[in-house]
Coordinates of C-alpha atoms in Angstrom, one line a residue:
M1 CA -51.2 -50.9 -7.3
F2 CA -51.2 -47.2 -6.8
H3 CA -53.5 -47.5 -3.8
S4 CA -51.0 -49.7 -2.0
L5 CA -48.4 -46.9 -1.8
S6 CA -48.6 -45.4 1.6
F7 CA -48.3 -41.6 1.5
S8 CA -47.2 -41.6 5.1
R9 CA -43.9 -43.1 4.0
L10 CA -43.1 -40.6 1.3
P11 CA -41.1 -38.2 3.6
V12 CA -38.9 -41.2 4.6
L13 CA -38.4 -42.1 0.9
F14 CA -37.5 -38.5 -0.1
L15 CA -35.2 -38.2 2.9
A16 CA -33.4 -41.4 1.8
M17 CA -33.1 -40.3 -1.8
G18 CA -31.8 -36.9 -0.7
T19 CA -29.2 -38.4 1.5
A20 CA -28.0 -40.7 -1.2
A21 CA -27.8 -37.8 -3.7
A22 CA -25.9 -35.6 -1.2
F23 CA -23.2 -38.2 -0.8
T24 CA -23.1 -39.3 -4.4
L25 CA -23.2 -36.1 -6.5
P26 CA -20.1 -34.4 -5.1
V27 CA -18.1 -37.6 -5.9
L28 CA -19.5 -37.8 -9.4
A29 CA -19.2 -34.1 -10.2
G30 CA -15.7 -33.5 -8.6
N31 CA -15.3 -30.6 -6.2
P32 CA -16.2 -27.4 -8.1
E33 CA -15.1 -25.3 -5.1
R34 CA -11.4 -26.3 -5.4
A35 CA -9.0 -26.4 -8.3
N36 CA -5.4 -26.7 -9.3
L37 CA -3.3 -23.9 -10.6
T38 CA -0.3 -24.8 -12.8
V39 CA 2.3 -21.9 -13.3
R40 CA 4.8 -22.2 -16.1
V41 CA 7.6 -19.6 -15.8
Q42 CA 9.2 -18.9 -19.1
G43 CA 12.0 -16.6 -20.4
L44 CA 14.5 -17.4 -17.6
N45 CA 17.9 -16.1 -18.7
S46 CA 19.9 -19.1 -17.3
N47 CA 19.5 -22.6 -16.1
Q48 CA 21.1 -21.7 -12.8
G49 CA 19.2 -21.4 -9.5
Q50 CA 15.6 -21.9 -8.7
V51 CA 12.3 -20.2 -9.1
I52 CA 10.3 -19.1 -6.1
A53 CA 6.6 -18.7 -6.6
R54 CA 4.0 -17.3 -4.2
V55 CA 0.3 -17.3 -4.5
F56 CA -1.7 -14.5 -2.9
R57 CA -5.4 -14.5 -2.2
S58 CA -5.7 -10.8 -1.6
A59 CA -3.8 -7.5 -1.9
Q60 CA -2.6 -7.8 1.7
G61 CA 1.2 -8.4 1.4
F62 CA 1.2 -8.8 -2.4
P63 CA 3.9 -9.2 -3.5
G64 CA 6.5 -7.9 -1.0
Q65 CA 5.5 -9.9 2.1
P66 CA 6.0 -13.5 1.4
E67 CA 4.7 -14.6 4.8
R68 CA 1.3 -13.4 3.7
A69 CA 1.2 -15.6 0.7
L70 CA -1.4 -18.4 0.8
R71 CA 1.1 -20.8 -0.7
S72 CA 4.8 -20.8 -1.7
Q73 CA 6.8 -23.2 -3.7
T74 CA 10.4 -23.4 -4.9
V75 CA 11.6 -25.5 -7.9
P76 CA 14.9 -25.8 -9.8
V77 CA 15.2 -24.2 -13.2
Q78 CA 15.2 -26.7 -16.1
R79 CA 15.9 -25.8 -19.7
G80 CA 15.2 -22.1 -19.1
Q81 CA 11.8 -22.6 -17.5
A82 CA 10.1 -23.8 -14.3
V83 CA 6.7 -25.5 -13.7
L84 CA 5.0 -25.2 -10.4
R85 CA 1.7 -26.8 -9.4
F86 CA -0.5 -25.4 -6.6
A87 CA -3.1 -28.1 -5.8
D88 CA -6.5 -27.9 -4.2
L89 CA -6.9 -24.1 -4.0
P90 CA -10.3 -22.8 -3.1
A91 CA -12.2 -21.1 -6.0
G92 CA -11.5 -17.4 -6.1
S93 CA -9.1 -14.7 -7.3
Y94 CA -5.4 -15.1 -7.0
A95 CA -2.2 -13.2 -7.9
V96 CA 1.1 -15.1 -8.5
A97 CA 4.5 -13.5 -8.0
V98 CA 7.7 -15.4 -9.2
A99 CA 11.4 -14.7 -8.8
H100 CA 14.3 -16.3 -10.5
D101 CA 16.7 -16.9 -7.5
Q102 CA 19.8 -17.4 -9.6
N103 CA 22.2 -17.6 -6.7
N104 CA 20.0 -20.0 -4.6
N105 CA 20.0 -17.7 -1.5
G106 CA 16.2 -18.2 -1.1
E107 CA 15.3 -14.6 -1.7
L108 CA 15.0 -11.9 -4.5
D109 CA 18.1 -9.8 -4.6
F110 CA 18.1 -6.0 -5.4
N111 CA 20.7 -3.5 -6.6
V112 CA 21.6 -0.3 -4.8
L113 CA 18.6 1.5 -6.4
G114 CA 16.2 -1.1 -5.0
I115 CA 15.6 -2.6 -8.5
P116 CA 15.5 -6.4 -8.6
S117 CA 18.8 -7.8 -9.9
E118 CA 17.2 -11.2 -10.6
G119 CA 14.2 -12.0 -12.8
V120 CA 10.7 -11.4 -11.6
G121 CA 7.2 -12.0 -13.1
F122 CA 3.6 -11.8 -12.2
S123 CA 0.4 -13.5 -13.3
N124 CA -1.2 -11.8 -16.3
N125 CA 2.3 -10.6 -17.3
P126 CA 1.6 -6.9 -16.6
R127 CA 4.0 -4.2 -17.8
L128 CA 6.4 -3.3 -15.0
L129 CA 7.2 0.4 -14.9
F130 CA 7.7 1.7 -11.4
G131 CA 7.4 -1.3 -9.2
P132 CA 5.3 -4.4 -8.9
P133 CA 1.7 -4.4 -10.2
A134 CA -1.4 -4.0 -7.9
F135 CA -3.1 -7.2 -6.9
D136 CA -6.1 -6.5 -9.1
V137 CA -3.9 -6.1 -12.2
A138 CA -2.2 -9.5 -11.6
A139 CA -5.2 -11.3 -10.3
V140 CA -6.5 -14.4 -12.2
W141 CA -9.8 -16.1 -11.5
L142 CA -9.7 -19.8 -10.5
R143 CA -12.8 -21.9 -10.5
E144 CA -11.5 -25.0 -12.3
D145 CA -8.1 -26.4 -13.1
R146 CA -6.1 -23.7 -14.9
S147 CA -2.6 -23.3 -16.3
I148 CA -1.0 -19.9 -16.7
A149 CA 2.3 -18.7 -18.2
I150 CA 4.5 -16.0 -16.6
K151 CA 7.4 -14.4 -18.5
A152 CA 10.4 -13.5 -16.3
V153 CA 11.6 -9.9 -16.7
Y154 CA 15.2 -8.9 -15.9

C-alpha cells in the first residue's frame, strides 16, 4: 500500500491541509488579538447624571484631550454605579479615564482653582495628588476579555 502513495502529490496534500487549518483554527480558538474590556465605575455619590468613559491607547492626549481617545462611551448612573463595555479592542495597553457628569452637560466641570467639581477616576485607581496620573500609571494590559473596577473620587 505504501508504494502506491505518490510523493509528487505530497506538496498538494500539505497545501490543502494548511489551507484548511488556516481557516479553521482562528474560528475554533477565538481571536486572541482582540478582547472586550468591561469597566465598572463604583462609588458615585449620586444617581444623577451620567458617566463618561474614555479609553486611551497611548499617553498622547491622556486624559485631557477626549478627541484623542480610542473609544468613548456615556451611560446613565444606576444605583450609584455605571457599567461600560468596550468591545473588540486590539490586544495592548490601555488607560481608562471616567467622569461622573452629574449635570448632564457632556463634560467634566471644574471649580475656579481648576479642580474637578464632579467625580473622576482612572484605571488602576491611582492616588490623585496634583492632577491626573501618567498614562503608564493608569495603564492596564488587555490580551483577553477583562473586567476592571474604577472608584470615583470627588
